[in-house]
């Protein structure tokens, strides 16, 4: 992917892809849509990838085997409108990153092992239309 510097939309859904999320995704600085759902990716979300792909508006990683905490670098994704991380194995507390995503319209975190209280300043997300945090 490193040579595809103008790539803005990457969708590799339902492909039985596995292993760790490639660190090379961080080289795609123009990436706006990253959809890797319904694969077999394992490990954690590399925080440095999120820190370098700040133009993302859609991040869909649901239905994989990702684990660990949701990296704090997700707060750098200020233009994000859709964040889908459901049906993985994420652990740890609900991050306080959510209120910084002012354009967020869709947030799905269901079927993980997140703990703690939900951010109390969720009211700042005036565009939020879909919120799924079951189980």
mmCIF file of N, CA and C in Angstrom:
data_model
loop_
_atom_site.group_PDB
_atom_site.id
_atom_site.type_symbol
_atom_site.label_atom_id
_atom_site.label_comp_id
_atom_site.label_asym_id
_atom_site.label_seq_id
_atom_site.Cartn_x
_atom_site.Cartn_y
_atom_site.Cartn_z
ATOM 1 N N UNK A 1 0.805 -1.209 0.000
ATOM 2 C CA UNK A 1 0.000 0.000 0.000
ATOM 3 C C UNK A 1 0.845 1.270 0.000
ATOM 4 N N UNK A 2 2.067 1.181 0.417
ATOM 5 C CA UNK A 2 2.888 2.371 0.635
ATOM 6 C C UNK A 2 3.011 3.241 -0.610
ATOM 7 N N UNK A 3 2.987 2.666 -1.792
ATOM 8 C CA UNK A 3 3.120 3.440 -3.016
ATOM 9 C C UNK A 3 1.830 4.078 -3.484
ATOM 10 N N UNK A 4 0.718 3.703 -2.889
ATOM 11 C CA UNK A 4 -0.591 4.210 -3.315
ATOM 12 C C UNK A 4 -0.932 5.482 -2.541
ATOM 13 N N UNK A 5 -0.119 6.503 -2.713
ATOM 14 C CA UNK A 5 -0.226 7.709 -1.888
ATOM 15 C C UNK A 5 -1.491 8.519 -2.153
ATOM 16 N N UNK A 6 -2.174 8.293 -3.268
ATOM 17 C CA UNK A 6 -3.392 9.040 -3.577
ATOM 18 C C UNK A 6 -4.664 8.253 -3.242
ATOM 19 N N UNK A 7 -4.505 7.072 -2.718
ATOM 20 C CA UNK A 7 -5.650 6.224 -2.394
ATOM 21 C C UNK A 7 -6.505 6.876 -1.314
ATOM 22 N N UNK A 8 -7.802 7.013 -1.596
ATOM 23 C CA UNK A 8 -8.698 7.635 -0.620
ATOM 24 C C UNK A 8 -9.771 6.674 -0.108
ATOM 25 N N UNK A 9 -9.957 5.543 -0.787
ATOM 26 C CA UNK A 9 -11.036 4.618 -0.431
ATOM 27 C C UNK A 9 -10.513 3.186 -0.529
ATOM 28 N N UNK A 10 -10.458 2.486 0.607
ATOM 29 C CA UNK A 10 -9.962 1.108 0.649
ATOM 30 C C UNK A 10 -10.997 0.234 1.332
ATOM 31 N N UNK A 11 -11.600 -0.676 0.567
ATOM 32 C CA UNK A 11 -12.621 -1.581 1.087
ATOM 33 C C UNK A 11 -12.206 -3.011 0.774
ATOM 34 N N UNK A 12 -11.884 -3.755 1.815
ATOM 35 C CA UNK A 12 -11.449 -5.150 1.682
ATOM 36 C C UNK A 12 -12.324 -6.029 2.574
ATOM 37 N N UNK A 13 -13.618 -5.891 2.445
ATOM 38 C CA UNK A 13 -14.579 -6.574 3.299
ATOM 39 C C UNK A 13 -14.793 -8.021 2.876
ATOM 40 N N UNK A 14 -15.104 -8.874 3.849
ATOM 41 C CA UNK A 14 -15.514 -10.260 3.613
ATOM 42 C C UNK A 14 -14.504 -11.048 2.771
ATOM 43 N N UNK A 15 -13.238 -10.968 3.121
ATOM 44 C CA UNK A 15 -12.202 -11.632 2.337
ATOM 45 C C UNK A 15 -11.416 -12.692 3.097
ATOM 46 N N UNK A 16 -11.789 -12.994 4.318
ATOM 47 C CA UNK A 16 -11.055 -13.970 5.129
ATOM 48 C C UNK A 16 -9.595 -13.583 5.336
ATOM 49 N N UNK A 17 -9.308 -12.281 5.252
ATOM 50 C CA UNK A 17 -7.951 -11.805 5.488
ATOM 51 C C UNK A 17 -7.639 -11.927 6.970
ATOM 52 N N UNK A 18 -6.402 -12.233 7.309
ATOM 53 C CA UNK A 18 -6.020 -12.417 8.694
ATOM 54 C C UNK A 18 -4.703 -11.752 9.025
ATOM 55 N N UNK A 19 -4.267 -11.979 10.250
ATOM 56 C CA UNK A 19 -3.027 -11.378 10.720
ATOM 57 C C UNK A 19 -3.280 -10.010 11.313
ATOM 58 N N UNK A 20 -2.217 -9.318 11.612
ATOM 59 C CA UNK A 20 -2.309 -7.978 12.183
ATOM 60 C C UNK A 20 -2.698 -6.965 11.125
ATOM 61 N N UNK A 21 -3.282 -5.869 11.569
ATOM 62 C CA UNK A 21 -3.550 -4.777 10.634
ATOM 63 C C UNK A 21 -2.212 -4.224 10.159
ATOM 64 N N UNK A 22 -2.024 -4.077 8.857
ATOM 65 C CA UNK A 22 -0.730 -3.652 8.326
ATOM 66 C C UNK A 22 -0.346 -2.239 8.759
ATOM 67 N N UNK A 23 0.846 -2.082 9.274
ATOM 68 C CA UNK A 23 1.349 -0.764 9.661
ATOM 69 C C UNK A 23 1.459 0.159 8.447
ATOM 70 N N UNK A 24 1.572 -0.431 7.251
ATOM 71 C CA UNK A 24 1.688 0.349 6.015
ATOM 72 C C UNK A 24 0.444 1.186 5.739
ATOM 73 N N UNK A 25 -0.663 0.859 6.383
ATOM 74 C CA UNK A 25 -1.862 1.675 6.212
ATOM 75 C C UNK A 25 -1.596 3.118 6.623
ATOM 76 N N UNK A 26 -0.666 3.327 7.533
ATOM 77 C CA UNK A 26 -0.311 4.670 7.970
ATOM 78 C C UNK A 26 0.281 5.528 6.870
ATOM 79 N N UNK A 27 0.794 4.907 5.809
ATOM 80 C CA UNK A 27 1.359 5.663 4.689
ATOM 81 C C UNK A 27 0.276 6.237 3.777
ATOM 82 N N UNK A 28 -0.961 5.841 4.003
ATOM 83 C CA UNK A 28 -2.064 6.294 3.152
ATOM 84 C C UNK A 28 -2.690 7.546 3.759
ATOM 85 N N UNK A 29 -1.971 8.638 3.708
ATOM 86 C CA UNK A 29 -2.383 9.864 4.395
ATOM 87 C C UNK A 29 -3.621 10.508 3.784
ATOM 88 N N UNK A 30 -3.992 10.138 2.572
ATOM 89 C CA UNK A 30 -5.197 10.693 1.936
ATOM 90 C C UNK A 30 -6.424 9.800 2.121
ATOM 91 N N UNK A 31 -6.249 8.721 2.834
ATOM 92 C CA UNK A 31 -7.328 7.755 3.020
ATOM 93 C C UNK A 31 -8.495 8.385 3.762
ATOM 94 N N UNK A 32 -9.680 8.252 3.180
ATOM 95 C CA UNK A 32 -10.896 8.756 3.807
ATOM 96 C C UNK A 32 -11.826 7.632 4.252
ATOM 97 N N UNK A 33 -11.801 6.529 3.533
ATOM 98 C CA UNK A 33 -12.661 5.392 3.862
ATOM 99 C C UNK A 33 -11.793 4.159 4.015
ATOM 100 N N UNK A 34 -11.866 3.541 5.184
ATOM 101 C CA UNK A 34 -11.164 2.290 5.448
ATOM 102 C C UNK A 34 -12.171 1.296 5.990
ATOM 103 N N UNK A 35 -12.492 0.315 5.175
ATOM 104 C CA UNK A 35 -13.443 -0.720 5.552
ATOM 105 C C UNK A 35 -12.762 -2.075 5.427
ATOM 106 N N UNK A 36 -12.557 -2.709 6.565
ATOM 107 C CA UNK A 36 -11.913 -4.023 6.622
ATOM 108 C C UNK A 36 -12.778 -5.006 7.411
ATOM 109 N N UNK A 37 -14.081 -4.779 7.416
ATOM 110 C CA UNK A 37 -14.950 -5.604 8.243
ATOM 111 C C UNK A 37 -15.112 -7.017 7.703
ATOM 112 N N UNK A 38 -15.496 -7.895 8.631
ATOM 113 C CA UNK A 38 -15.792 -9.297 8.322
ATOM 114 C C UNK A 38 -14.601 -10.011 7.705
ATOM 115 N N UNK A 39 -13.472 -9.888 8.372
ATOM 116 C CA UNK A 39 -12.270 -10.627 8.023
ATOM 117 C C UNK A 39 -11.820 -11.366 9.275
ATOM 118 N N UNK A 40 -10.568 -11.689 9.366
ATOM 119 C CA UNK A 40 -10.035 -12.390 10.534
ATOM 120 C C UNK A 40 -8.803 -11.684 11.078
ATOM 121 N N UNK A 41 -8.824 -10.359 11.044
ATOM 122 C CA UNK A 41 -7.688 -9.597 11.558
ATOM 123 C C UNK A 41 -7.600 -9.790 13.067
ATOM 124 N N UNK A 42 -6.367 -9.888 13.562
ATOM 125 C CA UNK A 42 -6.117 -10.111 14.988
ATOM 126 C C UNK A 42 -5.207 -9.012 15.516
ATOM 127 N N UNK A 43 -4.989 -9.032 16.810
ATOM 128 C CA UNK A 43 -4.094 -8.060 17.432
ATOM 129 C C UNK A 43 -4.813 -6.765 17.739
ATOM 130 N N UNK A 44 -4.048 -5.713 17.861
ATOM 131 C CA UNK A 44 -4.590 -4.416 18.237
ATOM 132 C C UNK A 44 -4.664 -3.484 17.035
ATOM 133 N N UNK A 45 -5.356 -2.373 17.225
ATOM 134 C CA UNK A 45 -5.349 -1.320 16.200
ATOM 135 C C UNK A 45 -4.081 -0.500 16.428
ATOM 136 N N UNK A 46 -3.188 -0.426 15.453
ATOM 137 C CA UNK A 46 -1.965 0.363 15.647
ATOM 138 C C UNK A 46 -2.280 1.852 15.782
ATOM 139 N N UNK A 47 -1.948 2.410 16.932
ATOM 140 C CA UNK A 47 -2.219 3.820 17.179
ATOM 141 C C UNK A 47 -1.526 4.738 16.193
ATOM 142 N N UNK A 48 -0.324 4.373 15.753
ATOM 143 C CA UNK A 48 0.392 5.231 14.813
ATOM 144 C C UNK A 48 -0.292 5.288 13.458
ATOM 145 N N UNK A 49 -1.010 4.225 13.077
ATOM 146 C CA UNK A 49 -1.775 4.246 11.826
ATOM 147 C C UNK A 49 -2.875 5.292 11.932
ATOM 148 N N UNK A 50 -3.581 5.315 13.056
ATOM 149 C CA UNK A 50 -4.649 6.300 13.246
ATOM 150 C C UNK A 50 -4.096 7.717 13.268
ATOM 151 N N UNK A 51 -2.945 7.899 13.868
ATOM 152 C CA UNK A 51 -2.348 9.225 13.963
ATOM 153 C C UNK A 51 -1.943 9.772 12.591
ATOM 154 N N UNK A 52 -1.722 8.880 11.624
ATOM 155 C CA UNK A 52 -1.275 9.304 10.300
ATOM 156 C C UNK A 52 -2.396 9.344 9.263
ATOM 157 N N UNK A 53 -3.551 8.788 9.575
ATOM 158 C CA UNK A 53 -4.666 8.756 8.614
ATOM 159 C C UNK A 53 -5.789 9.658 9.128
ATOM 160 N N UNK A 54 -5.457 10.899 9.354
ATOM 161 C CA UNK A 54 -6.375 11.833 10.006
ATOM 162 C C UNK A 54 -7.511 12.319 9.107
ATOM 163 N N UNK A 55 -7.507 11.949 7.840
ATOM 164 C CA UNK A 55 -8.586 12.357 6.937
ATOM 165 C C UNK A 55 -9.742 11.349 6.912
ATOM 166 N N UNK A 56 -9.637 10.294 7.685
ATOM 167 C CA UNK A 56 -10.674 9.263 7.667
ATOM 168 C C UNK A 56 -12.038 9.839 8.038
ATOM 169 N N UNK A 57 -13.050 9.456 7.257
ATOM 170 C CA UNK A 57 -14.437 9.765 7.601
ATOM 171 C C UNK A 57 -15.192 8.487 7.959
ATOM 172 N N UNK A 58 -14.702 7.342 7.479
ATOM 173 C CA UNK A 58 -15.290 6.052 7.824
ATOM 174 C C UNK A 58 -14.191 5.082 8.237
ATOM 175 N N UNK A 59 -14.358 4.483 9.412
ATOM 176 C CA UNK A 59 -13.454 3.444 9.887
ATOM 177 C C UNK A 59 -14.309 2.268 10.326
ATOM 178 N N UNK A 60 -14.318 1.220 9.519
ATOM 179 C CA UNK A 60 -15.142 0.044 9.781
ATOM 180 C C UNK A 60 -14.243 -1.174 9.960
ATOM 181 N N UNK A 61 -14.137 -1.625 11.194
ATOM 182 C CA UNK A 61 -13.309 -2.785 11.524
ATOM 183 C C UNK A 61 -14.116 -3.857 12.244
ATOM 184 N N UNK A 62 -15.423 -3.796 12.121
ATOM 185 C CA UNK A 62 -16.277 -4.731 12.845
ATOM 186 C C UNK A 62 -16.145 -6.155 12.301
ATOM 187 N N UNK A 63 -16.543 -7.098 13.148
ATOM 188 C CA UNK A 63 -16.531 -8.531 12.799
ATOM 189 C C UNK A 63 -15.139 -9.026 12.415
ATOM 190 N N UNK A 64 -14.182 -8.756 13.287
ATOM 191 C CA UNK A 64 -12.837 -9.294 13.174
ATOM 192 C C UNK A 64 -12.495 -9.931 14.510
ATOM 193 N N UNK A 65 -11.244 -10.106 14.796
ATOM 194 C CA UNK A 65 -10.809 -10.676 16.068
ATOM 195 C C UNK A 65 -9.815 -9.738 16.745
ATOM 196 N N UNK A 66 -10.077 -8.442 16.611
ATOM 197 C CA UNK A 66 -9.195 -7.432 17.175
ATOM 198 C C UNK A 66 -9.384 -7.366 18.684
ATOM 199 N N UNK A 67 -8.325 -7.014 19.400
ATOM 200 C CA UNK A 67 -8.392 -7.000 20.859
ATOM 201 C C UNK A 67 -7.598 -5.835 21.412
ATOM 202 N N UNK A 68 -7.547 -5.752 22.729
ATOM 203 C CA UNK A 68 -6.845 -4.655 23.383
ATOM 204 C C UNK A 68 -7.774 -3.471 23.542
ATOM 205 N N UNK A 69 -7.210 -2.371 23.947
ATOM 206 C CA UNK A 69 -8.027 -1.174 24.127
ATOM 207 C C UNK A 69 -8.114 -0.410 22.806
ATOM 208 N N UNK A 70 -9.119 0.422 22.722
ATOM 209 C CA UNK A 70 -9.253 1.298 21.557
ATOM 210 C C UNK A 70 -8.222 2.410 21.742
ATOM 211 N N UNK A 71 -7.295 2.562 20.791
ATOM 212 C CA UNK A 71 -6.192 3.513 20.982
ATOM 213 C C UNK A 71 -6.668 4.952 21.147
ATOM 214 N N UNK A 72 -5.995 5.677 21.989
ATOM 215 C CA UNK A 72 -6.352 7.080 22.229
ATOM 216 C C UNK A 72 -6.174 7.929 20.965
ATOM 217 N N UNK A 73 -5.341 7.478 20.032
ATOM 218 C CA UNK A 73 -5.104 8.235 18.801
ATOM 219 C C UNK A 73 -6.358 8.365 17.939
ATOM 220 N N UNK A 74 -7.397 7.612 18.267
ATOM 221 C CA UNK A 74 -8.631 7.725 17.499
ATOM 222 C C UNK A 74 -9.201 9.141 17.624
ATOM 223 N N UNK A 75 -8.830 9.867 18.654
ATOM 224 C CA UNK A 75 -9.301 11.242 18.797
ATOM 225 C C UNK A 75 -8.743 12.173 17.726
ATOM 226 N N UNK A 76 -7.681 11.755 17.023
ATOM 227 C CA UNK A 76 -7.146 12.553 15.923
ATOM 228 C C UNK A 76 -8.045 12.519 14.695
ATOM 229 N N UNK A 77 -9.010 11.632 14.688
ATOM 230 C CA UNK A 77 -9.891 11.456 13.531
ATOM 231 C C UNK A 77 -11.098 12.385 13.651
ATOM 232 N N UNK A 78 -10.835 13.662 13.627
ATOM 233 C CA UNK A 78 -11.864 14.672 13.872
ATOM 234 C C UNK A 78 -12.942 14.698 12.800
ATOM 235 N N UNK A 79 -12.655 14.222 11.590
ATOM 236 C CA UNK A 79 -13.636 14.242 10.500
ATOM 237 C C UNK A 79 -14.479 12.969 10.437
ATOM 238 N N UNK A 80 -14.253 12.058 11.352
ATOM 239 C CA UNK A 80 -14.927 10.764 11.323
ATOM 240 C C UNK A 80 -16.440 10.927 11.451
ATOM 241 N N UNK A 81 -17.179 10.293 10.532
ATOM 242 C CA UNK A 81 -18.642 10.278 10.618
ATOM 243 C C UNK A 81 -19.160 8.895 10.996
ATOM 244 N N UNK A 82 -18.373 7.852 10.748
ATOM 245 C CA UNK A 82 -18.825 6.494 11.029
ATOM 246 C C UNK A 82 -17.675 5.674 11.613
ATOM 247 N N UNK A 83 -17.875 5.181 12.842
ATOM 248 C CA UNK A 83 -16.897 4.339 13.518
ATOM 249 C C UNK A 83 -17.584 3.051 13.935
ATOM 250 N N UNK A 84 -17.195 1.944 13.307
ATOM 251 C CA UNK A 84 -17.793 0.643 13.598
ATOM 252 C C UNK A 84 -16.705 -0.309 14.074
ATOM 253 N N UNK A 85 -16.760 -0.642 15.354
ATOM 254 C CA UNK A 85 -15.771 -1.539 15.956
ATOM 255 C C UNK A 85 -16.446 -2.719 16.644
ATOM 256 N N UNK A 86 -17.702 -2.948 16.356
ATOM 257 C CA UNK A 86 -18.450 -3.993 17.041
ATOM 258 C C UNK A 86 -17.981 -5.395 16.657
ATOM 259 N N UNK A 87 -18.337 -6.350 17.509
ATOM 260 C CA UNK A 87 -18.045 -7.763 17.290
ATOM 261 C C UNK A 87 -16.552 -8.045 17.128
ATOM 262 N N UNK A 88 -15.797 -7.535 18.082
ATOM 263 C CA UNK A 88 -14.378 -7.822 18.213
ATOM 264 C C UNK A 88 -14.149 -8.258 19.655
ATOM 265 N N UNK A 89 -12.966 -8.083 20.147
ATOM 266 C CA UNK A 89 -12.641 -8.469 21.522
ATOM 267 C C UNK A 89 -11.977 -7.310 22.260
ATOM 268 N N UNK A 90 -12.428 -6.090 22.001
ATOM 269 C CA UNK A 90 -11.847 -4.919 22.645
ATOM 270 C C UNK A 90 -12.165 -4.932 24.134
ATOM 271 N N UNK A 91 -11.191 -4.514 24.921
ATOM 272 C CA UNK A 91 -11.333 -4.483 26.370
ATOM 273 C C UNK A 91 -10.992 -3.092 26.876
ATOM 274 N N UNK A 92 -11.195 -2.896 28.150
ATOM 275 C CA UNK A 92 -10.836 -1.631 28.768
ATOM 276 C C UNK A 92 -12.021 -0.693 28.861
ATOM 277 N N UNK A 93 -11.768 0.491 29.374
ATOM 278 C CA UNK A 93 -12.866 1.448 29.584
ATOM 279 C C UNK A 93 -13.302 2.109 28.286
ATOM 280 N N UNK A 94 -14.546 2.592 28.304
ATOM 281 C CA UNK A 94 -14.995 3.437 27.203
ATOM 282 C C UNK A 94 -14.076 4.644 27.180
ATOM 283 N N UNK A 95 -13.532 4.922 26.049
ATOM 284 C CA UNK A 95 -12.601 6.042 25.941
ATOM 285 C C UNK A 95 -13.346 7.365 25.992
ATOM 286 N N UNK A 96 -12.628 8.363 26.374
ATOM 287 C CA UNK A 96 -13.201 9.705 26.396
ATOM 288 C C UNK A 96 -13.005 10.405 25.057
ATOM 289 N N UNK A 97 -12.570 9.648 24.016
ATOM 290 C CA UNK A 97 -12.337 10.236 22.705
ATOM 291 C C UNK A 97 -13.626 10.627 22.005
ATOM 292 N N UNK A 98 -14.694 9.980 22.329
ATOM 293 C CA UNK A 98 -15.939 10.126 21.576
ATOM 294 C C UNK A 98 -16.393 11.580 21.456
ATOM 295 N N UNK A 99 -16.412 12.377 22.527
ATOM 296 C CA UNK A 99 -16.893 13.756 22.394
ATOM 297 C C UNK A 99 -16.065 14.642 21.477
ATOM 298 N N UNK A 100 -14.839 14.221 21.105
ATOM 299 C CA UNK A 100 -14.009 15.018 20.214
ATOM 300 C C UNK A 100 -14.368 14.805 18.743
ATOM 301 N N UNK A 101 -15.182 13.809 18.455
ATOM 302 C CA UNK A 101 -15.573 13.499 17.087
ATOM 303 C C UNK A 101 -16.900 14.178 16.781
ATOM 304 N N UNK A 102 -16.842 15.469 16.568
ATOM 305 C CA UNK A 102 -18.059 16.273 16.465
ATOM 306 C C UNK A 102 -18.906 15.950 15.247
ATOM 307 N N UNK A 103 -18.332 15.338 14.205
ATOM 308 C CA UNK A 103 -19.090 14.993 13.008
ATOM 309 C C UNK A 103 -19.642 13.571 13.045
ATOM 310 N N UNK A 104 -19.405 12.856 14.140
ATOM 311 C CA UNK A 104 -19.793 11.453 14.233
ATOM 312 C C UNK A 104 -21.310 11.286 14.104
ATOM 313 N N UNK A 105 -21.710 10.424 13.167
ATOM 314 C CA UNK A 105 -23.121 10.131 12.938
ATOM 315 C C UNK A 105 -23.471 8.702 13.350
ATOM 316 N N UNK A 106 -22.475 7.831 13.330
ATOM 317 C CA UNK A 106 -22.723 6.413 13.604
ATOM 318 C C UNK A 106 -21.583 5.852 14.446
ATOM 319 N N UNK A 107 -21.944 5.228 15.570
ATOM 320 C CA UNK A 107 -20.965 4.621 16.461
ATOM 321 C C UNK A 107 -21.487 3.266 16.902
ATOM 322 N N UNK A 108 -20.764 2.203 16.541
ATOM 323 C CA UNK A 108 -21.154 0.857 16.961
ATOM 324 C C UNK A 108 -19.981 0.203 17.678
ATOM 325 N N UNK A 109 -20.218 -0.132 18.936
ATOM 326 C CA UNK A 109 -19.202 -0.762 19.781
ATOM 327 C C UNK A 109 -19.720 -2.055 20.408
ATOM 328 N N UNK A 110 -20.840 -2.562 19.960
ATOM 329 C CA UNK A 110 -21.486 -3.729 20.566
ATOM 330 C C UNK A 110 -20.610 -4.971 20.514
ATOM 331 N N UNK A 111 -20.901 -5.892 21.442
ATOM 332 C CA UNK A 111 -20.256 -7.203 21.488
ATOM 333 C C UNK A 111 -18.734 -7.122 21.598
ATOM 334 N N UNK A 112 -18.295 -6.296 22.524
ATOM 335 C CA UNK A 112 -16.907 -6.222 22.952
ATOM 336 C C UNK A 112 -16.923 -6.390 24.465
ATOM 337 N N UNK A 113 -15.816 -6.166 25.107
ATOM 338 C CA UNK A 113 -15.753 -6.281 26.561
ATOM 339 C C UNK A 113 -15.322 -4.956 27.179
ATOM 340 N N UNK A 114 -15.949 -3.881 26.727
ATOM 341 C CA UNK A 114 -15.637 -2.556 27.237
ATOM 342 C C UNK A 114 -16.284 -2.375 28.606
ATOM 343 N N UNK A 115 -15.634 -1.598 29.453
ATOM 344 C CA UNK A 115 -16.095 -1.451 30.831
ATOM 345 C C UNK A 115 -16.213 0.024 31.195
ATOM 346 N N UNK A 116 -16.749 0.267 32.360
ATOM 347 C CA UNK A 116 -16.827 1.623 32.885
ATOM 348 C C UNK A 116 -18.058 2.356 32.403
ATOM 349 N N UNK A 117 -18.094 3.620 32.726
ATOM 350 C CA UNK A 117 -19.256 4.426 32.349
ATOM 351 C C UNK A 117 -19.046 5.048 30.972
ATOM 352 N N UNK A 118 -20.161 5.331 30.352
ATOM 353 C CA UNK A 118 -20.140 5.964 29.042
ATOM 354 C C UNK A 118 -19.834 7.449 29.235
ATOM 355 N N UNK A 119 -19.136 8.087 28.306
ATOM 356 C CA UNK A 119 -18.810 9.511 28.466
ATOM 357 C C UNK A 119 -20.071 10.345 28.719
ATOM 358 N N UNK A 120 -20.042 11.184 29.736
ATOM 359 C CA UNK A 120 -21.229 11.950 30.082
ATOM 360 C C UNK A 120 -21.429 13.184 29.210
ATOM 361 N N UNK A 121 -20.460 13.543 28.404
ATOM 362 C CA UNK A 121 -20.631 14.685 27.513
ATOM 363 C C UNK A 121 -20.955 14.248 26.088
ATOM 364 N N UNK A 122 -21.722 13.180 25.966
ATOM 365 C CA UNK A 122 -22.156 12.676 24.666
ATOM 366 C C UNK A 122 -23.059 13.681 23.949
ATOM 367 N N UNK A 123 -23.619 14.600 24.691
ATOM 368 C CA UNK A 123 -24.530 15.596 24.108
ATOM 369 C C UNK A 123 -23.826 16.518 23.116
ATOM 370 N N UNK A 124 -22.502 16.523 23.102
ATOM 371 C CA UNK A 124 -21.771 17.348 22.129
ATOM 372 C C UNK A 124 -21.857 16.770 20.720
ATOM 373 N N UNK A 125 -22.282 15.520 20.603
ATOM 374 C CA UNK A 125 -22.377 14.869 19.287
ATOM 375 C C UNK A 125 -23.763 15.120 18.688
ATOM 376 N N UNK A 126 -23.972 16.304 18.204
ATOM 377 C CA UNK A 126 -25.301 16.700 17.725
ATOM 378 C C UNK A 126 -25.694 15.999 16.427
ATOM 379 N N UNK A 127 -24.733 15.453 15.676
ATOM 380 C CA UNK A 127 -25.042 14.754 14.426
ATOM 381 C C UNK A 127 -25.225 13.252 14.611
ATOM 382 N N UNK A 128 -25.021 12.738 15.822
ATOM 383 C CA UNK A 128 -25.106 11.300 16.076
ATOM 384 C C UNK A 128 -26.522 10.792 15.817
ATOM 385 N N UNK A 129 -26.629 9.793 14.919
ATOM 386 C CA UNK A 129 -27.917 9.215 14.557
ATOM 387 C C UNK A 129 -28.045 7.764 14.992
ATOM 388 N N UNK A 130 -26.930 7.028 15.017
ATOM 389 C CA UNK A 130 -26.938 5.601 15.361
ATOM 390 C C UNK A 130 -25.896 5.340 16.432
ATOM 391 N N UNK A 131 -26.345 4.804 17.552
ATOM 392 C CA UNK A 131 -25.459 4.451 18.653
ATOM 393 C C UNK A 131 -25.798 3.032 19.096
ATOM 394 N N UNK A 132 -24.855 2.105 18.927
ATOM 395 C CA UNK A 132 -25.055 0.705 19.278
ATOM 396 C C UNK A 132 -23.945 0.285 20.236
ATOM 397 N N UNK A 133 -24.332 -0.001 21.486
ATOM 398 C CA UNK A 133 -23.368 -0.413 22.491
ATOM 399 C C UNK A 133 -23.973 -1.574 23.292
ATOM 400 N N UNK A 134 -24.531 -2.550 22.608
ATOM 401 C CA UNK A 134 -25.137 -3.707 23.262
ATOM 402 C C UNK A 134 -24.066 -4.644 23.790
ATOM 403 N N UNK A 135 -24.396 -5.394 24.814
ATOM 404 C CA UNK A 135 -23.559 -6.427 25.430
ATOM 405 C C UNK A 135 -22.245 -5.857 25.884
#
